[in-house]
PDB file of C-alpha atoms in Angstrom:
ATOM      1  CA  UNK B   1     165.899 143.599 100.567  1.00  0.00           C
ATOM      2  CA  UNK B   2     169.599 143.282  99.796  1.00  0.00           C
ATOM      3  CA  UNK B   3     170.304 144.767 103.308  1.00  0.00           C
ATOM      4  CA  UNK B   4     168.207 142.151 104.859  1.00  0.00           C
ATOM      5  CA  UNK B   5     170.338 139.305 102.767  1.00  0.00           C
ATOM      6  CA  UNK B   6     173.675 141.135 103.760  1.00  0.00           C
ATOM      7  CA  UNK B   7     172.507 140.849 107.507  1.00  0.00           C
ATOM      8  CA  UNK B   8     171.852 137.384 107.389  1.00  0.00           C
ATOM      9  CA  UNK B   9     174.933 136.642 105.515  1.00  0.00           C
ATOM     10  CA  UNK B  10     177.603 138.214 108.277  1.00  0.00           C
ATOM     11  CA  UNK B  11     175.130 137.557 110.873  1.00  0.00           C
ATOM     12  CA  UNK B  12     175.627 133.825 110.575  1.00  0.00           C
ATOM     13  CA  UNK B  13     179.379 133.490 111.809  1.00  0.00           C
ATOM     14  CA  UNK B  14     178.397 134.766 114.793  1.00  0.00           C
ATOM     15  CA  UNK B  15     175.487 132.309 115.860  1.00  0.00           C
ATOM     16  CA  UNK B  16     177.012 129.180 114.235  1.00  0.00           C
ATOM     17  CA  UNK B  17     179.070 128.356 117.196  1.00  0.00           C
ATOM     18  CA  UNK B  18     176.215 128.370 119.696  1.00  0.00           C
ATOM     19  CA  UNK B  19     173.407 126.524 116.968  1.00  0.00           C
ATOM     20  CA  UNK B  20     176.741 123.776 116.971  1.00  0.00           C
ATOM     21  CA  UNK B  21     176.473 123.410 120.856  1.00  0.00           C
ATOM     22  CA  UNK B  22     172.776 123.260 120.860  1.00  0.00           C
ATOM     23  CA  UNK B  23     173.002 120.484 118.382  1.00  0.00           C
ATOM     24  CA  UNK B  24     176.527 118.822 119.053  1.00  0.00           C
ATOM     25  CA  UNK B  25     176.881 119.266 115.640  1.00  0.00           C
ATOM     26  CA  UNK B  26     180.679 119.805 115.136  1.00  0.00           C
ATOM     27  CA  UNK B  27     180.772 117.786 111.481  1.00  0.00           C
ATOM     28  CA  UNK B  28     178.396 120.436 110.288  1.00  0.00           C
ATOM     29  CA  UNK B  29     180.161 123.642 111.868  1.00  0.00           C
ATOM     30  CA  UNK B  30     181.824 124.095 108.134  1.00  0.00           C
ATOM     31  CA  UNK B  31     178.341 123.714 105.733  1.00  0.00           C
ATOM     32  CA  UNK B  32     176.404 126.289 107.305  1.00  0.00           C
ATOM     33  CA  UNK B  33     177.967 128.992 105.856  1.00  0.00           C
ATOM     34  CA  UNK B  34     179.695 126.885 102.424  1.00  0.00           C
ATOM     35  CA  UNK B  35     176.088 124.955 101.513  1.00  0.00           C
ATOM     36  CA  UNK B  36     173.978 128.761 101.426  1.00  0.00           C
ATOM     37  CA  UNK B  37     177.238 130.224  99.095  1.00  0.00           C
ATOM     38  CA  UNK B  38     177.400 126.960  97.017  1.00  0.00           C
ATOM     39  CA  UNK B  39     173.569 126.865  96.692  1.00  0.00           C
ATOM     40  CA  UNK B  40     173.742 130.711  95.412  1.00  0.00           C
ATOM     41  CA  UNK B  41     176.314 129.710  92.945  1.00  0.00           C
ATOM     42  CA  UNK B  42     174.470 127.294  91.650  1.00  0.00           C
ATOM     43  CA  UNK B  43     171.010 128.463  91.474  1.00  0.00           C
ATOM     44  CA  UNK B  44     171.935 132.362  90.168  1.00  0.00           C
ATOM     45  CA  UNK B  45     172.776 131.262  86.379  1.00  0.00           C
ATOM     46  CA  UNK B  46     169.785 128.727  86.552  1.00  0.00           C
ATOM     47  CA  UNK B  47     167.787 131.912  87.621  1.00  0.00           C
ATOM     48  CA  UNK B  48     169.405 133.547  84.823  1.00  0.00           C
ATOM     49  CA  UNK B  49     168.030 131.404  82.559  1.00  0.00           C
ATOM     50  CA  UNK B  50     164.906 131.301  83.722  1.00  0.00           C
ATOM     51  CA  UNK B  51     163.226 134.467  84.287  1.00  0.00           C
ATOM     52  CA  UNK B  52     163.968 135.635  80.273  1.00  0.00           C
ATOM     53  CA  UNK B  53     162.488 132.371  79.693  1.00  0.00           C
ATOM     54  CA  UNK B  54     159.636 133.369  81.657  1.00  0.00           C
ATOM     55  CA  UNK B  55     158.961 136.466  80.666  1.00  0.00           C
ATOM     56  CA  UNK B  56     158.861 135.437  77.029  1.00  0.00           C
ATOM     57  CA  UNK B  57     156.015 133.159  77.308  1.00  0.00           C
ATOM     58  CA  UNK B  58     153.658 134.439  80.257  1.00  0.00           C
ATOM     59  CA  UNK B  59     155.156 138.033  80.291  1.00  0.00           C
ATOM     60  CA  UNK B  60     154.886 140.320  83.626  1.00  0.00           C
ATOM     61  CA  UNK B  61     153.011 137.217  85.495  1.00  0.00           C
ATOM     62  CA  UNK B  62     155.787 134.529  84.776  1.00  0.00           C
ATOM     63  CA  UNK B  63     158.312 137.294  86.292  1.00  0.00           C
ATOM     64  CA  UNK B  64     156.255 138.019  89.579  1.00  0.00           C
ATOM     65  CA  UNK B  65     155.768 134.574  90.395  1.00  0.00           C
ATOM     66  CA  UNK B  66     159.186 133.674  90.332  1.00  0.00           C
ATOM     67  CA  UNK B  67     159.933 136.924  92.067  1.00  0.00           C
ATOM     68  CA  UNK B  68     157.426 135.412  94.852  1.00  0.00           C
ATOM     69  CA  UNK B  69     158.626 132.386  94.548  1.00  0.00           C
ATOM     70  CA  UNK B  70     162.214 133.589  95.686  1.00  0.00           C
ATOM     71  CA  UNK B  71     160.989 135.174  98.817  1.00  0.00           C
ATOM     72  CA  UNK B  72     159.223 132.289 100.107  1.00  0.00           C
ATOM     73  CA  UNK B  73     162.041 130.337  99.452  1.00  0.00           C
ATOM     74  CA  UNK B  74     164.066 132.692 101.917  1.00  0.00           C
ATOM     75  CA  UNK B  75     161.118 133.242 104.130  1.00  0.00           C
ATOM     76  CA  UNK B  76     160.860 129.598 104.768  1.00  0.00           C
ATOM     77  CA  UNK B  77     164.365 128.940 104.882  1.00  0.00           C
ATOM     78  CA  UNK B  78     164.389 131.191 107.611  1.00  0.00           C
ATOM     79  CA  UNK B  79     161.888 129.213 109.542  1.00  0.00           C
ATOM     80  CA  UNK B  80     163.276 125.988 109.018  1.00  0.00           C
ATOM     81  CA  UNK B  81     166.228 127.255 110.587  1.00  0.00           C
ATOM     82  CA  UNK B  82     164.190 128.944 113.499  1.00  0.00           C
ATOM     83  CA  UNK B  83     162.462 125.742 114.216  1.00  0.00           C
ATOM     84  CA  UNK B  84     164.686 123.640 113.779  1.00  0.00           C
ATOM     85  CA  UNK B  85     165.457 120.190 115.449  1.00  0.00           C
ATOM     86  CA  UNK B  86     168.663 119.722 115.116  1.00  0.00           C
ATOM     87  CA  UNK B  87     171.603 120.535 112.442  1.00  0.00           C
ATOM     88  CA  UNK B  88     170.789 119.056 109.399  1.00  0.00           C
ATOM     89  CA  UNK B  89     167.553 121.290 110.000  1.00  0.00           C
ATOM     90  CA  UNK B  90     169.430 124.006 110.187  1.00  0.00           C
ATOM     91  CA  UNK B  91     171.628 123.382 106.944  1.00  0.00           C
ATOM     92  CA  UNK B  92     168.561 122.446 104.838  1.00  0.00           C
ATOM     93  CA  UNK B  93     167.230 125.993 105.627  1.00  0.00           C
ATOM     94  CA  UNK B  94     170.795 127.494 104.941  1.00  0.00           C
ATOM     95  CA  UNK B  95     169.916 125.625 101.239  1.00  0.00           C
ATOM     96  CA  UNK B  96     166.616 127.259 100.638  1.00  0.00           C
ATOM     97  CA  UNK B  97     167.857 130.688 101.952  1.00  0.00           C
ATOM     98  CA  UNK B  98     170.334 130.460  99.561  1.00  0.00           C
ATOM     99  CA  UNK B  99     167.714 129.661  96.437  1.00  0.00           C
ATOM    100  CA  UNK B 100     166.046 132.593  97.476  1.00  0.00           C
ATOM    101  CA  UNK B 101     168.830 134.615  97.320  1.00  0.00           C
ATOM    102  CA  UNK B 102     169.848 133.411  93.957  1.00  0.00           C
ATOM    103  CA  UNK B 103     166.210 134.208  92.928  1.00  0.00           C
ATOM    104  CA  UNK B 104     165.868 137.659  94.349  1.00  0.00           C
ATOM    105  CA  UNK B 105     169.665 138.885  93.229  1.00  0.00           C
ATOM    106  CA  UNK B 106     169.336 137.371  89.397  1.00  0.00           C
ATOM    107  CA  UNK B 107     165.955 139.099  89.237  1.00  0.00           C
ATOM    108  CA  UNK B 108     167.471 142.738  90.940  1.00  0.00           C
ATOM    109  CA  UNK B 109     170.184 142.999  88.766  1.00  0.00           C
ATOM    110  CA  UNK B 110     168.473 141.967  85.238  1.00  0.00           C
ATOM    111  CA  UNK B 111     166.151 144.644  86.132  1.00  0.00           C
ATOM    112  CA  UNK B 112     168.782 147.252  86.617  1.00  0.00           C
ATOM    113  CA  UNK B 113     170.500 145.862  83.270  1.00  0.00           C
ATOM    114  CA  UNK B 114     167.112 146.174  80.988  1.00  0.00           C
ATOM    115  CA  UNK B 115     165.769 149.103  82.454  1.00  0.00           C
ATOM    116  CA  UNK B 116     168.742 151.446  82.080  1.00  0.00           C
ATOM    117  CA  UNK B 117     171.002 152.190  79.441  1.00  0.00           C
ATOM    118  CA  UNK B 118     174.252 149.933  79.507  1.00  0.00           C
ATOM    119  CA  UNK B 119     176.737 153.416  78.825  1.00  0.00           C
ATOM    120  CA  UNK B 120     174.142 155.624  81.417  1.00  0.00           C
ATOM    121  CA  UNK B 121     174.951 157.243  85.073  1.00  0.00           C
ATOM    122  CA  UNK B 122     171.984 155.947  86.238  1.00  0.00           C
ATOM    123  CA  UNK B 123     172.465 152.154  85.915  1.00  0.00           C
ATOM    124  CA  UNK B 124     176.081 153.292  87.445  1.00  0.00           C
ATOM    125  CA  UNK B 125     174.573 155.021  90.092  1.00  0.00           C
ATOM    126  CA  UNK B 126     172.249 152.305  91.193  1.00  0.00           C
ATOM    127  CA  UNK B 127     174.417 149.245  91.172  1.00  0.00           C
ATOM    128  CA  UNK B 128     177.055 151.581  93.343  1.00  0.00           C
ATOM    129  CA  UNK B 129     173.957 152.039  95.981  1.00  0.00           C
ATOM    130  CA  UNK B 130     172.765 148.070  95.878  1.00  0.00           C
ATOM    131  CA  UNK B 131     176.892 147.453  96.856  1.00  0.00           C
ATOM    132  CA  UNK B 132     176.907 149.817  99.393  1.00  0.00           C
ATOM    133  CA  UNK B 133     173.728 148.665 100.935  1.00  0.00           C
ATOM    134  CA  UNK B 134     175.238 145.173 100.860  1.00  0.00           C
ATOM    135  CA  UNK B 135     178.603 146.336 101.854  1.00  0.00           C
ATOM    136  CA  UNK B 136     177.123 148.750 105.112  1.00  0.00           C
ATOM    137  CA  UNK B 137     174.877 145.153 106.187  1.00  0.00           C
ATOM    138  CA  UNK B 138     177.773 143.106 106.162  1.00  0.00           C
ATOM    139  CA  UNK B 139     178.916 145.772 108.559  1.00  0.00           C
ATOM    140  CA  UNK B 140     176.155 145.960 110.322  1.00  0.00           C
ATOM    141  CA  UNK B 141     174.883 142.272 110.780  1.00  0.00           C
ATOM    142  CA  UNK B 142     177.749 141.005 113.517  1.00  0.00           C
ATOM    143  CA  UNK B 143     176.798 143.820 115.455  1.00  0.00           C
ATOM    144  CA  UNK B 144     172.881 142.631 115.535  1.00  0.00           C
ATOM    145  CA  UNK B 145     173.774 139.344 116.376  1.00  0.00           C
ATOM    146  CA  UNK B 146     176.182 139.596 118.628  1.00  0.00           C
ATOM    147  CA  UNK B 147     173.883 142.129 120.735  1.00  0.00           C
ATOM    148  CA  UNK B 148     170.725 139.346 120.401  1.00  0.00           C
ATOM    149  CA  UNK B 149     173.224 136.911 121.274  1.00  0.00           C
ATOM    150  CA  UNK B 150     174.414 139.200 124.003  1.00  0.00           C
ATOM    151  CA  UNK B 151     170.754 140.463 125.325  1.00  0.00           C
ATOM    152  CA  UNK B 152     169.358 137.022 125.732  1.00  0.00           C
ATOM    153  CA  UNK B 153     171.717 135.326 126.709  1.00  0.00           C
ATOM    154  CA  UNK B 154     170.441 131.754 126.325  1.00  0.00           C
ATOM    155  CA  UNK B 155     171.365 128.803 124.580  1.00  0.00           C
ATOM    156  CA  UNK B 156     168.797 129.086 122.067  1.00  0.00           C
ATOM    157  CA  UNK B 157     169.394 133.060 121.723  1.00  0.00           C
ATOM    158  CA  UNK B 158     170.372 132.540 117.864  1.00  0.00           C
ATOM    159  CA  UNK B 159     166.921 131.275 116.813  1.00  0.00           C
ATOM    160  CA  UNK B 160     166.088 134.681 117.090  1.00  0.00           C
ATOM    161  CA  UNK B 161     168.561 135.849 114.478  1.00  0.00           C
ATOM    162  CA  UNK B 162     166.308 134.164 111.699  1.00  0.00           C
ATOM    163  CA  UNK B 163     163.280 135.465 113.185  1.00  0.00           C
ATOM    164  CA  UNK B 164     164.743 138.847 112.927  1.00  0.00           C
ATOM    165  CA  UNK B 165     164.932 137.939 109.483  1.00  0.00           C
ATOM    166  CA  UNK B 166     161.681 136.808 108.830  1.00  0.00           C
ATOM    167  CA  UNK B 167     160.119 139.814 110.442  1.00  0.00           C
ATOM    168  CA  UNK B 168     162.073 141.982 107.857  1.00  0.00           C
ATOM    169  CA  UNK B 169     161.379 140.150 104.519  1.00  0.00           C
ATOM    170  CA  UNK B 170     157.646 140.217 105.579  1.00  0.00           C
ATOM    171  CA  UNK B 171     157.955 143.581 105.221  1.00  0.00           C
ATOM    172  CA  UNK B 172     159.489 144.726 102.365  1.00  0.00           C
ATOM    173  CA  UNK B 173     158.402 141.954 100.432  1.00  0.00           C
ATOM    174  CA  UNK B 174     155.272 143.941  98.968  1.00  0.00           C
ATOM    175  CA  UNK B 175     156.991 146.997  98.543  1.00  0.00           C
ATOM    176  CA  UNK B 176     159.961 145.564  96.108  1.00  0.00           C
ATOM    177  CA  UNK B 177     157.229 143.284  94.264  1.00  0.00           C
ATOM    178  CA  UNK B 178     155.778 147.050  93.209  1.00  0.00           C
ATOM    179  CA  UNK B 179     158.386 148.596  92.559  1.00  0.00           C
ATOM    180  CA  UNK B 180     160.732 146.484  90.117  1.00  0.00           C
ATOM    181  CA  UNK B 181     160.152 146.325  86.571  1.00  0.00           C
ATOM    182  CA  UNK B 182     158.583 143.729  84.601  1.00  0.00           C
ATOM    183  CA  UNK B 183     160.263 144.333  81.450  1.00  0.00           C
ATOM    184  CA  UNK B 184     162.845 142.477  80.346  1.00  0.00           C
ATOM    185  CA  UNK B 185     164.826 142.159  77.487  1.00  0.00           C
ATOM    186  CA  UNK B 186     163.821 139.457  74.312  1.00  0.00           C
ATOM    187  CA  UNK B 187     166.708 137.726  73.626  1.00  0.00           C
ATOM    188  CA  UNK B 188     167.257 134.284  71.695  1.00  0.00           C
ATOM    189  CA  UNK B 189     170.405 133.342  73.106  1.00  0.00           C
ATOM    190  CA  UNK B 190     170.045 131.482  76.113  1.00  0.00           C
ATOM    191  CA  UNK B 191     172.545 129.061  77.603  1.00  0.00           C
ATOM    192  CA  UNK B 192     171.330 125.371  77.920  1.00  0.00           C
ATOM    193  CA  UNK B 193     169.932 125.057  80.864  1.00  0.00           C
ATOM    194  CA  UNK B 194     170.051 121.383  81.511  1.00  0.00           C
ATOM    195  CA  UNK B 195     173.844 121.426  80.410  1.00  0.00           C
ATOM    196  CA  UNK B 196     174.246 124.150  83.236  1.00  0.00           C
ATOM    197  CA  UNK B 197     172.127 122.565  85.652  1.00  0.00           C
ATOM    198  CA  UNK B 198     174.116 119.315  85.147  1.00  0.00           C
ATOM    199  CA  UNK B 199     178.052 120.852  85.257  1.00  0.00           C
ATOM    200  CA  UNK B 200     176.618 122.720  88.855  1.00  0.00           C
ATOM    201  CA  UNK B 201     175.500 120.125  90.389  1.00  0.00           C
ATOM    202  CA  UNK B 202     178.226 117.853  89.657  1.00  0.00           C
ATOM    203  CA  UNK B 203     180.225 120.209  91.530  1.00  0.00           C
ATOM    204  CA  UNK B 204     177.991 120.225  94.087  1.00  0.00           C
ATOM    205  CA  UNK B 205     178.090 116.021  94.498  1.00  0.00           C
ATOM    206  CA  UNK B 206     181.822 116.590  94.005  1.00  0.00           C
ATOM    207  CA  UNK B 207     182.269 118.893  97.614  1.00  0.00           C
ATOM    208  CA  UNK B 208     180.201 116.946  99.138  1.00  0.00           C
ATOM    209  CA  UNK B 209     182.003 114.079  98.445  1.00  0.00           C
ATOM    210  CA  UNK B 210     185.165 115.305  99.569  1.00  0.00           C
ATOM    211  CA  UNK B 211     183.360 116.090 102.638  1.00  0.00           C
ATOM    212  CA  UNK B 212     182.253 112.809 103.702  1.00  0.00           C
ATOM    213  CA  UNK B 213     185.753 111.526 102.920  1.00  0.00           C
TER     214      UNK B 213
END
């Protein structure tokens, strides 16, 4: 799953300049990539917040369905941007993609925090594979779209970028739902999340903003 978000991530610099010439959408060329990173900085610490939350009042069901939740959000953010119209299509998928990522990394690494020991090898061990599995797809992810982008050779080649990332969540999307944990750790002290929520997206009104101007 992480390899599938690193490969969208670096595959995206490559495609945007062709999705910008199928849409003459030069004012956007910028917010494709900033409005997914933005969008994962602001949803990962509501996330945060949430699944604890979650998981203290409806238990191992409150943590799968946001779990779910999160992959549909990049699933369908995916296929906005493959069927998309025209560039503001394109960016609002970039948004959800970028929920879902928020979703699916907050809930991967609180897992790895509550099921091993802080001091332990293995928690060590595991978040030094999830960064080199991120690390070896931002490698890897120019080189798939440039050789879609490359191979078909059409306008409308990059479509097929997203597709290739639909095709993957589909499936491991079962597989990961198994396998992590649904324990997580009681704790009391939780930061306000409307406070949080509020400061974020502030900052959020605040780029945008300066964007327009």
């Amino acid at each position: 799953m992480v390899f599938v978000i690193g490969l969208d991530a670096s595959a995206l610099p490559i495609i945007v300049p062709a999705i910008t010439d199928t849409f003459n959408s030069m004012h956007l060329i910028g917010w494709y990539g900033s409005a997914y990173l933005v969008i994962i900085g602001l949803a990962f610490q509501v996330f945060n917040n949430i699944y604890p939350i979650s998981c203290r009042i409806w238990g191992g069901t409150g943590l799968l369905v946001f779990k779910f939740a999160s992959f549909l959000s990049f699933e369908g953010g995916s296929l906005c941007c493959y069927l998309a119209s025209n560039g503001a299509s394109v960016l609002l998928g970039r948004v959800f993609c970028g929920i879902g990522v928020a979703g699916i990394f907050s809930g991967i690494t609180s897992c790895l925090a509550d099921k091993y020991p802080p001091h332990g090898k293995s928690r060590h061990s595991r978040i030094a594979v999830l960064f080199l599995t991120y690390a070896l797809s931002r490698f890897v992810g120019p080189l798939i779209g440039a050789a879609i982008m490359d191979q078909l050779g059409t306008a409308t080649a990059w479509r097929y970028v997203f597709l290739t990332n639909l095709s993957a969540i589909a499936i491991s999307v079962f597989p990961i739902l198994n396998w992590l944990p649904a324990y997580y750790r009681q704790s009391k002290k939780y930061q306000s999340l409307h406070g949080t929520s509020a400061a974020k997206m502030s900052i959020l009104l605040s780029l945008f903003e300066v964007d327009i101007l």
